[in-house]
C-alpha cells in the first residue's frame, strides 16, 4: 500500500485514452490498493488510474457508502439530470458547475475480474460519470457551465 503522486492538469497522461485490463495481475491489485490509499489521503471520493499516471481502465470510488472498484467500466444507461458543483484531485482547489445524469447503470469487472452491474444515483452517479470520463482523457472542466471557482469557502466539497 502506498500513496502515489496525483497527476495534475497540464500532464499529458490526463488527456490520453486508457487501455482495457485483460488479465488481473499482482501489479494491478497493488495499483488498486494504492489508488484507494491515494484517494483517501487526498480526501477524494473517486480516482481514475490515469490520475496516478497509469493508462488502464480502472476507477475507484467511495462517496461514504462502500468502497468500490470498477475495471473496464461502461456507462450502459442514464436518466434524469442533476446540476451541481464538481471538483477533481487533478485540479486542486477549483470547482465548477456540471450537469450529469441523476441515475446511471454501470457495468464492468470487479477486482476478481467478475462481471458487475451497479445502479447509482446522486453523488455516486456523478462520480461514476466523472471517473469514466478520465479514462477517455476528459476532464470535468470541458463540461463546466460558467467559470471555475475557488474552493476556499467550500473546503468540504467532494473532489474526484
Ligand atoms: Ni477527477
Short mmCIF file of C-alpha atoms and ligand atoms in Angstrom, two decimals:
data_model
loop_
_atom_site.label_atom_id
_atom_site.label_comp_id
_atom_site.label_asym_id
_atom_site.label_seq_id
_atom_site.Cartn_x
_atom_site.Cartn_y
_atom_site.Cartn_z
CA UNK A 1 0.00 0.00 0.00
CA UNK A 2 1.33 3.35 -0.92
CA UNK A 3 0.23 6.82 -1.78
CA UNK A 4 1.04 7.73 -5.36
CA UNK A 5 1.52 11.16 -6.86
CA UNK A 6 -1.68 12.61 -8.28
CA UNK A 7 -1.08 14.00 -11.76
CA UNK A 8 -2.39 17.49 -12.30
CA UNK A 9 -3.82 19.35 -15.25
CA UNK A 10 -1.09 20.05 -17.78
CA UNK A 11 0.20 16.48 -17.51
CA UNK A 12 -0.33 14.72 -20.85
CA UNK A 13 -1.32 11.49 -19.13
CA UNK A 14 -4.69 13.07 -18.28
CA UNK A 15 -5.56 13.58 -21.96
CA UNK A 16 -4.95 10.02 -23.16
CA UNK A 17 -7.19 7.07 -23.91
CA UNK A 18 -6.72 4.27 -21.37
CA UNK A 19 -6.41 0.58 -22.28
CA UNK A 20 -8.69 -2.17 -21.05
CA UNK A 21 -7.48 -4.58 -18.41
CA UNK A 22 -7.47 -8.07 -19.97
CA UNK A 23 -5.94 -10.01 -17.13
CA UNK A 24 -5.62 -9.42 -13.39
CA UNK A 25 -2.05 -9.37 -12.11
CA UNK A 26 -0.44 -8.72 -8.71
CA UNK A 27 0.75 -5.44 -10.13
CA UNK A 28 -2.81 -4.35 -10.90
CA UNK A 29 -4.01 -5.48 -7.45
CA UNK A 30 -1.28 -3.29 -6.00
CA UNK A 31 -2.33 -0.40 -8.22
CA UNK A 32 -5.93 -0.70 -6.96
CA UNK A 33 -4.79 -0.71 -3.31
CA UNK A 34 -2.60 2.31 -3.97
CA UNK A 35 -5.44 4.12 -5.74
CA UNK A 36 -7.64 3.71 -2.64
CA UNK A 37 -4.81 4.93 -0.38
CA UNK A 38 -4.18 7.89 -2.63
CA UNK A 39 -7.86 8.79 -2.87
CA UNK A 40 -8.39 8.63 0.91
CA UNK A 41 -5.17 10.56 1.61
CA UNK A 42 -6.48 13.36 -0.61
CA UNK A 43 -10.00 13.22 0.86
CA UNK A 44 -11.32 12.39 -2.58
CA UNK A 45 -14.47 10.44 -3.43
CA UNK A 46 -13.13 8.93 -6.64
CA UNK A 47 -9.93 8.36 -8.57
CA UNK A 48 -9.12 7.05 -12.04
CA UNK A 49 -5.89 5.20 -12.89
CA UNK A 50 -4.57 7.90 -15.28
CA UNK A 51 -4.61 10.31 -12.33
CA UNK A 52 -1.76 8.28 -10.87
CA UNK A 53 -0.10 8.00 -14.27
CA UNK A 54 -1.35 4.56 -15.32
CA UNK A 55 -3.23 4.34 -18.62
CA UNK A 56 -5.54 1.48 -17.69
CA UNK A 57 -9.34 1.45 -17.42
CA UNK A 58 -9.67 1.28 -13.62
CA UNK A 59 -11.62 3.55 -11.28
CA UNK A 60 -12.12 3.57 -7.51
CA UNK A 61 -14.88 5.39 -5.68
CA UNK A 62 -16.10 5.93 -2.14
CA UNK A 63 -18.78 8.51 -1.55
CA UNK A 64 -19.19 7.36 2.04
CA UNK A 65 -21.20 4.19 1.39
CA UNK A 66 -18.93 1.37 0.22
CA UNK A 67 -15.51 1.41 -1.36
CA UNK A 68 -15.94 0.36 -4.98
CA UNK A 69 -13.54 -0.53 -7.74
CA UNK A 70 -14.66 -0.95 -11.32
CA UNK A 71 -12.45 -2.29 -14.10
CA UNK A 72 -13.24 -1.58 -17.76
CA UNK A 73 -16.31 0.42 -16.69
CA UNK A 74 -19.06 1.16 -19.18
CA UNK A 75 -21.95 3.55 -18.70
CA UNK A 76 -24.84 1.50 -20.04
CA UNK A 77 -27.78 3.76 -19.27
CA UNK A 78 -28.63 7.05 -17.65
CA UNK A 79 -31.71 9.01 -16.75
CA UNK A 80 -32.65 12.38 -15.36
CA UNK A 81 -30.21 15.14 -14.62
CA UNK A 82 -28.55 16.91 -11.72
CA UNK A 83 -26.67 20.18 -11.76
CA UNK A 84 -24.10 20.84 -9.10
CA UNK A 85 -20.51 21.58 -8.21
CA UNK A 86 -17.78 19.17 -9.13
CA UNK A 87 -14.07 19.12 -8.38
CA UNK A 88 -11.11 16.96 -9.28
CA UNK A 89 -7.96 15.92 -7.44
CA UNK A 90 -6.07 16.73 -10.65
CA UNK A 91 -7.18 20.36 -10.37
CA UNK A 92 -6.89 21.05 -6.65
CA UNK A 93 -8.83 23.86 -5.07
CA UNK A 94 -11.15 24.50 -8.03
CA UNK A 95 -14.79 23.71 -8.57
CA UNK A 96 -17.27 24.19 -11.35
CA UNK A 97 -20.91 23.56 -12.10
CA UNK A 98 -21.58 20.46 -14.16
CA UNK A 99 -24.82 18.79 -15.23
CA UNK A 100 -24.77 14.99 -15.05
CA UNK A 101 -27.38 12.23 -15.13
CA UNK A 102 -29.25 11.72 -11.84
CA UNK A 103 -29.19 7.94 -12.23
CA UNK A 104 -26.82 5.67 -14.10
CA UNK A 105 -26.26 2.00 -14.64
CA UNK A 106 -22.62 0.99 -14.98
CA UNK A 107 -21.12 -2.36 -15.83
CA UNK A 108 -17.61 -3.67 -15.65
CA UNK A 109 -15.47 -6.09 -13.69
CA UNK A 110 -14.64 -6.28 -10.00
CA UNK A 111 -11.10 -6.90 -8.76
CA UNK A 112 -11.59 -10.64 -9.22
CA UNK A 113 -12.44 -9.91 -12.87
CA UNK A 114 -16.06 -10.96 -12.27
CA UNK A 115 -18.79 -9.00 -14.09
CA UNK A 116 -20.71 -6.49 -12.00
CA UNK A 117 -23.59 -4.17 -12.76
CA UNK A 118 -24.46 -1.28 -10.48
CA UNK A 119 -27.18 1.29 -10.37
CA UNK A 120 -26.19 4.58 -8.82
CA UNK A 121 -27.82 7.90 -8.21
CA UNK A 122 -26.95 11.34 -6.92
CA UNK A 123 -23.33 11.88 -5.97
CA UNK A 124 -22.33 8.30 -6.81
CA UNK A 125 -23.82 8.64 -10.32
CA UNK A 126 -21.95 11.92 -10.78
CA UNK A 127 -18.77 10.31 -9.57
CA UNK A 128 -19.05 7.35 -11.97
CA UNK A 129 -19.52 9.73 -14.92
CA UNK A 130 -16.57 11.89 -13.83
CA UNK A 131 -14.21 8.94 -13.36
CA UNK A 132 -15.19 7.16 -16.58
CA UNK A 133 -14.54 10.41 -18.47
CA UNK A 134 -10.96 10.38 -17.12
CA UNK A 135 -10.38 7.02 -18.86
CA UNK A 136 -11.05 8.68 -22.20
CA UNK A 137 -8.80 11.65 -21.45
CA UNK A 138 -11.59 14.02 -20.46
CA UNK A 139 -11.78 16.43 -17.53
CA UNK A 140 -14.94 17.84 -15.99
CA UNK A 141 -13.70 21.30 -16.93
CA UNK A 142 -14.79 20.57 -20.51
CA UNK A 143 -18.38 20.45 -19.24
CA UNK A 144 -18.36 23.33 -16.76
CA UNK A 145 -21.17 25.84 -17.02
CA UNK A 146 -19.82 29.32 -16.30
CA UNK A 147 -16.48 29.84 -14.60
CA UNK A 148 -14.41 27.67 -12.33
CA UNK A 149 -14.34 28.96 -8.79
CA UNK A 150 -12.01 28.58 -5.84
CA UNK A 151 -12.66 26.10 -3.10
CA UNK A 152 -11.83 28.42 -0.22
CA UNK A 153 -15.39 28.64 1.09
CA UNK A 154 -16.23 25.09 0.16
CA UNK A 155 -13.40 23.02 1.55
CA UNK A 156 -15.67 20.14 2.28
CA UNK A 157 -16.73 19.75 -1.34
CA UNK A 158 -16.01 16.38 -2.86
CA UNK A 159 -13.14 16.13 -5.28
CA UNK A 160 -12.55 13.22 -7.57
NI1 LIG B 1 -11.23 13.85 -11.50
#
